Structure formats: structure tokens, C-alpha cells
Short mmCIF file of C-alpha atoms in Angstrom, two decimals:
data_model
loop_
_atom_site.label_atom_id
_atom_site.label_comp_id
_atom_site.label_asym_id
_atom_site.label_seq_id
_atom_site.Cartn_x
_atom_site.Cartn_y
_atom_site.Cartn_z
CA UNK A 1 102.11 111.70 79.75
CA UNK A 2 102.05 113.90 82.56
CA UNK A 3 105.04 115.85 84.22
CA UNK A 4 106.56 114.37 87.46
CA UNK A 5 108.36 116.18 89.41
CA UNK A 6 111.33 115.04 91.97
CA UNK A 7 109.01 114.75 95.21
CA UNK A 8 106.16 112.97 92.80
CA UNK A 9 108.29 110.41 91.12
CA UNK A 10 109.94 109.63 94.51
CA UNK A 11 106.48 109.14 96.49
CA UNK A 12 105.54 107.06 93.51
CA UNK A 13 108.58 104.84 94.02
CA UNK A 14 107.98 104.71 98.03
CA UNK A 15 104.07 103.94 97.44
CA UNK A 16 105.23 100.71 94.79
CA UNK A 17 107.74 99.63 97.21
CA UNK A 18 105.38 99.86 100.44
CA UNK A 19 102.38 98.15 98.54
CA UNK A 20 104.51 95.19 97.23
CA UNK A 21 106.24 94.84 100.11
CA UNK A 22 103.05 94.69 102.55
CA UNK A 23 101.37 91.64 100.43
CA UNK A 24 104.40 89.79 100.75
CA UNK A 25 105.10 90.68 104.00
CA UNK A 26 101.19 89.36 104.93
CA UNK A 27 101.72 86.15 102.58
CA UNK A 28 105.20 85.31 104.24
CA UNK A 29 103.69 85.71 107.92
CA UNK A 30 100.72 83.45 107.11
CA UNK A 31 103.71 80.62 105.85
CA UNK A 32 106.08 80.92 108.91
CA UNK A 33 102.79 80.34 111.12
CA UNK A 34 101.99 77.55 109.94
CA UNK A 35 105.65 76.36 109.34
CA UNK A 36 105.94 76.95 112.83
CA UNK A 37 102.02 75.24 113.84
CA UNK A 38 102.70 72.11 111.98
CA UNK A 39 106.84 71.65 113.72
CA UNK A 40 105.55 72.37 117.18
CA UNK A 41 102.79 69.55 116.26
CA UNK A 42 104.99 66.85 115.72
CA UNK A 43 107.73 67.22 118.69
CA UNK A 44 104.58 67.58 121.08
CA UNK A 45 103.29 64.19 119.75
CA UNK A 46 107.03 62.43 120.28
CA UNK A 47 106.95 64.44 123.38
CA UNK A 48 103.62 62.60 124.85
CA UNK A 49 104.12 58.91 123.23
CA UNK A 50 108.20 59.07 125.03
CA UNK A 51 106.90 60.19 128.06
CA UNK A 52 104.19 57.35 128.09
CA UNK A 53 107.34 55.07 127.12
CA UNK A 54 109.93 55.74 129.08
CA UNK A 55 108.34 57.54 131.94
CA UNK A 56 110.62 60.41 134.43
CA UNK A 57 113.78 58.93 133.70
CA UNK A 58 112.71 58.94 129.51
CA UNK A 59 111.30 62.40 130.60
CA UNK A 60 115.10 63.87 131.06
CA UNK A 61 116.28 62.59 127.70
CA UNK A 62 113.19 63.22 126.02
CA UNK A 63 113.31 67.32 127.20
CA UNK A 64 116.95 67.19 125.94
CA UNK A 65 115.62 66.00 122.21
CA UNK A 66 112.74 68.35 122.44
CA UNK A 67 115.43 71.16 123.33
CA UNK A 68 117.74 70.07 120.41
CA UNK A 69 114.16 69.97 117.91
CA UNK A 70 113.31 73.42 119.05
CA UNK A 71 116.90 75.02 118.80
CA UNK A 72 116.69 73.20 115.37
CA UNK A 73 113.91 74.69 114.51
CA UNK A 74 114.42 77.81 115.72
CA UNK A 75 117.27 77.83 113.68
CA UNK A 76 116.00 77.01 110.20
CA UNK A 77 112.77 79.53 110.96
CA UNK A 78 115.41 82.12 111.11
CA UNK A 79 117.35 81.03 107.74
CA UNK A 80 113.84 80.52 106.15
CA UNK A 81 112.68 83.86 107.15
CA UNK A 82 115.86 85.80 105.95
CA UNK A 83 116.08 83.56 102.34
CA UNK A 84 112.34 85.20 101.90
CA UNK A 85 112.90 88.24 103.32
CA UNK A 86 116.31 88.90 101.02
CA UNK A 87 114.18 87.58 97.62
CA UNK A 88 111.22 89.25 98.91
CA UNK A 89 113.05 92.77 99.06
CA UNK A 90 114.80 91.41 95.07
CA UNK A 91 111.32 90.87 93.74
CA UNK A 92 110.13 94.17 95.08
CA UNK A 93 113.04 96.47 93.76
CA UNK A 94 112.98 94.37 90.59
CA UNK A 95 109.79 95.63 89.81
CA UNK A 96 110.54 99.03 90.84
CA UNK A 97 113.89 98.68 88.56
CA UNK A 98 111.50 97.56 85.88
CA UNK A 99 109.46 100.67 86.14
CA UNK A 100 112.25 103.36 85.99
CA UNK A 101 113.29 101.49 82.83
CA UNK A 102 110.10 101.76 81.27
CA UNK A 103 110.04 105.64 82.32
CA UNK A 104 113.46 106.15 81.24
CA UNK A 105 111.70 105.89 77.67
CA UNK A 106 108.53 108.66 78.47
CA UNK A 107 108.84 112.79 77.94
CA UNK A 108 108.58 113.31 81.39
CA UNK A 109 112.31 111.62 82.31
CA UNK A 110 113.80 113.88 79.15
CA UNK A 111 112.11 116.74 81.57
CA UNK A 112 113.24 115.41 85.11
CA UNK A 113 117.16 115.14 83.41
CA UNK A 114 116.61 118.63 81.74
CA UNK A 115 115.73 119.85 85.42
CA UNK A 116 118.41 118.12 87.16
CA UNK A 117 121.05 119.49 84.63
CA UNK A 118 119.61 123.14 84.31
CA UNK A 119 119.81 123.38 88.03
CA UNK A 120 123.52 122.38 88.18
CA UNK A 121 124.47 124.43 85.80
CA UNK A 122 123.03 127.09 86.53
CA UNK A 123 125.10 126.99 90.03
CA UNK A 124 128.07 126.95 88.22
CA UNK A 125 128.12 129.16 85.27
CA UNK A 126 131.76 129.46 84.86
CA UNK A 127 132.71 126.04 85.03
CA UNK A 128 133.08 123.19 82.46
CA UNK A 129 131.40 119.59 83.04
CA UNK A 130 132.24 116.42 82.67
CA UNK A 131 128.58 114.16 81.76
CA UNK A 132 128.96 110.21 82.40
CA UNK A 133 125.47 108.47 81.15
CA UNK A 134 124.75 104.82 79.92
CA UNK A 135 125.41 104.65 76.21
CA UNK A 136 122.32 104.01 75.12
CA UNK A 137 120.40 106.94 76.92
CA UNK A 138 119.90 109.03 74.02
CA UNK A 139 117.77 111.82 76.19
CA UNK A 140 120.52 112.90 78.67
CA UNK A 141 122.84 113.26 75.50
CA UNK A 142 120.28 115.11 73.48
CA UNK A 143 119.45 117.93 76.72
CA UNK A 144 123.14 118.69 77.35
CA UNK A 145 123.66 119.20 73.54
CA UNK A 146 120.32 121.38 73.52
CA UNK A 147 120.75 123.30 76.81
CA UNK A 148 124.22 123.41 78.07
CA UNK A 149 126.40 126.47 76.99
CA UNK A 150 128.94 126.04 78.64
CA UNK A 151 131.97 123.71 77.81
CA UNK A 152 131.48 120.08 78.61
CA UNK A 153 132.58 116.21 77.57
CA UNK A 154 130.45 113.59 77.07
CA UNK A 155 131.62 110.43 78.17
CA UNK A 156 129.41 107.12 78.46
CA UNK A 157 129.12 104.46 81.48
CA UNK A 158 127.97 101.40 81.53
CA UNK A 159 128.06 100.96 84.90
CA UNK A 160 124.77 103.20 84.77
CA UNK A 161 122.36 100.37 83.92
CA UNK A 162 118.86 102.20 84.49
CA UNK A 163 119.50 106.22 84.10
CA UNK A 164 120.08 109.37 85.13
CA UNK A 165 123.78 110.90 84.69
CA UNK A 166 127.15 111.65 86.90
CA UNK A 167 128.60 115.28 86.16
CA UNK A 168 132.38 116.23 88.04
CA UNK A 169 132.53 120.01 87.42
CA UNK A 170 135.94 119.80 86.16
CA UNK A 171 137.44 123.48 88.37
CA UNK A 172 135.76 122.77 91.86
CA UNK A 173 136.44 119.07 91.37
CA UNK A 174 132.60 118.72 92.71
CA UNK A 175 130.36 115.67 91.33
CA UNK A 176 126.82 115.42 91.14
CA UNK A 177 125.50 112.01 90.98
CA UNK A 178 121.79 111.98 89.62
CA UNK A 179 121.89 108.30 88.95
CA UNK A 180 118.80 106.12 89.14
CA UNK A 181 120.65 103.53 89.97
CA UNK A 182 122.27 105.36 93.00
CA UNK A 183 118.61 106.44 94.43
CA UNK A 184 117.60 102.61 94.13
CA UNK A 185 120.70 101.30 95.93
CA UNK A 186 119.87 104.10 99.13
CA UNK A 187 116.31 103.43 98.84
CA UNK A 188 116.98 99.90 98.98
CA UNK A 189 119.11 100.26 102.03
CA UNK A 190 116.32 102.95 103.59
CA UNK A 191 113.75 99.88 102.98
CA UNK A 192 115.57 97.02 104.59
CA UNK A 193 116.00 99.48 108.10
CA UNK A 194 112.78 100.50 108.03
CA UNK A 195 110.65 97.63 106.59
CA UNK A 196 110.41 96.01 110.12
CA UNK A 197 111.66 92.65 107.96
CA UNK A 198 114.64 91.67 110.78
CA UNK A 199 115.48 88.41 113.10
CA UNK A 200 114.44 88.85 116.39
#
């Protein structure tokens, strides 16, 4: 499989997130208009048989109603449009969740995590580590055994649920969180400001 690197793997992520969001983005737009089409429909056809009805002094209760339909309306468009838009950003990062899972099980993750924990430390040679990684994740465990020299304890989280590992360097009481989990929560969070998906 071939070797990703830290910019790659995080353009791939962007690139699934952007493409999944944009189809349901179009899908949910086409059901809101016509949502919206068919409600605006029927209070327009009370609107004309009342006034035939009831005439100008109908015509002042009847604009009351339609004022009451349309803040009504109005007001389950919005609830409609955030219940999609909240499962349409869960089915997206899902998916994406799905994928880091499935790569948490290639070569090229063992690589990324051998990076990540080369680089740190390297930075601090003379320090001892602290490594927190999901139980299961037999790669992080097997690169710190192989490449770290230094003294270190492994300890195991379960609140890590997809991968990637938390290190406190134990004498500058630094941390380093390389957690998958933590780069889908801010990417999540980068998606909902920028995704445009917002109440008006």
C-alpha cells in the first residue's frame, strides 16, 4: 500500500468529507424546496377560497392565520433543516471514522505512528515518556518497543476508540496528543463553521 504522509492523509480526509457532504448538501436543498413549494401551495389555496368567503372583514382574520401558517412553517423548516443537517454531518464523519479504522490496520499507519513518535522523541532525548493507546492497537505498541530508547510506560486507553497515541513527557510535564480521534473531533468542528450548513 502506498506511504501517506501527514499533509496526504489529511487532504484525503478533507476531499471524503467535502464530496459526501456536497451530495447531501444538493439532495437536502432539492427536499426543503419542495417542502417549502408544496406548504406555500396549500395556505395560498385557503388564502383565495376565505377571501372569496368572507370577503375584507374575513380578509383581516384570514392574513392573521396565514401569518400564524407561515411562522409555523417557518419554524418547522428550520428544525427540519438542522435534524438533517446534524445527521447529515453523523453520516459523513461516520464514514470518515470508518475509513481511519480500516487504515488503522494498513503498513502505512504503523509508518505515520513511527513518524509521529520518532519526531517527538527526537525533541526530547533526555526525557522519559509516558504512551496512552487503545488496547487493542498492537502497531503503536510494537514501534515504541522497536524504536524508542529512551525510558517510557506503556499504558492503554480506551477512551482512544479509532488510533493514534497520547505521550506526557514525564520532566517537562508536556503532552502530545496524536489521536485520531482528536483530529476528527476539530475537523468536525472546522466542517460545521465552514460547511455553509447554518439557519439563516
Amino acid at each position: 500500500m502506498a506511504y501517506y504522509n501527514e499533509d496526504q492523509l489529511k487532504r484525503y480526509f478533507q476531499s471524503a468529507m467535502q464530496a459526501e457532504a456536497q451530495s447531501k448538501i444538493d439532495a437536502l436543498k432539492d427536499d426543503i424546496h419542495n417542502i417549502y413549494k408544496r406548504e406555500m401551495t396549500k395556505v395560498k389555496e385557503e388564502l383565495r377560497v376565505k377571501h372569496m368567503l368572507e370577503r375584507s372583514r374575513a380578509l383581516r382574520e384570514v392574513n392573521v392565520v396565514f401569518q400564524d401558517k407561515m411562522n409555523h412553517i417557518g419554524t418547522e423548516y428550520d428544525a427540519e433543516l438542522i435534524r438533517e443537517r446534524n445527521h447529515m454531518v453523523d453520516v459523513v464523519f461516520d464514514a470518515v471514522k470508518e475509513k481511519l479504522i480500516a487504515f488503522k490496520k494498513t503498513k502505512a499507519y504503523q509508518s505515520l505512528m513511527q513518524k509521529k513518535i520518532q519526531n517527538i522523541v527526537k525533541q526530547y532525548q533526555d526525557h522519559s515518556f509516558i504512551f496512552y493507546f487503545h488496547p487493542s492497537d498492537k502497531s503503536i505498541k510494537d514501534v515504541i518497543e522497536t524504536h524508542v530508547k529512551q525510558s517510557y510506560t506503556l499504558q492503554t486507553d480506551s477512551s482512544i476508540e479509532i488510533g493514534g497515541f497520547l505521550v506526557d513527557i514525564v520532566e517537562s510535564k508536556a503532552e502530545f496528543d496524536e489521536t485520531f480521534d482528536t483530529i476528527l473531533h476539530e475537523q468536525r468542528q472546522q466542517f460545521r463553521q465552514s460547511s455553509k450548513l447554518f439557519i439563516r
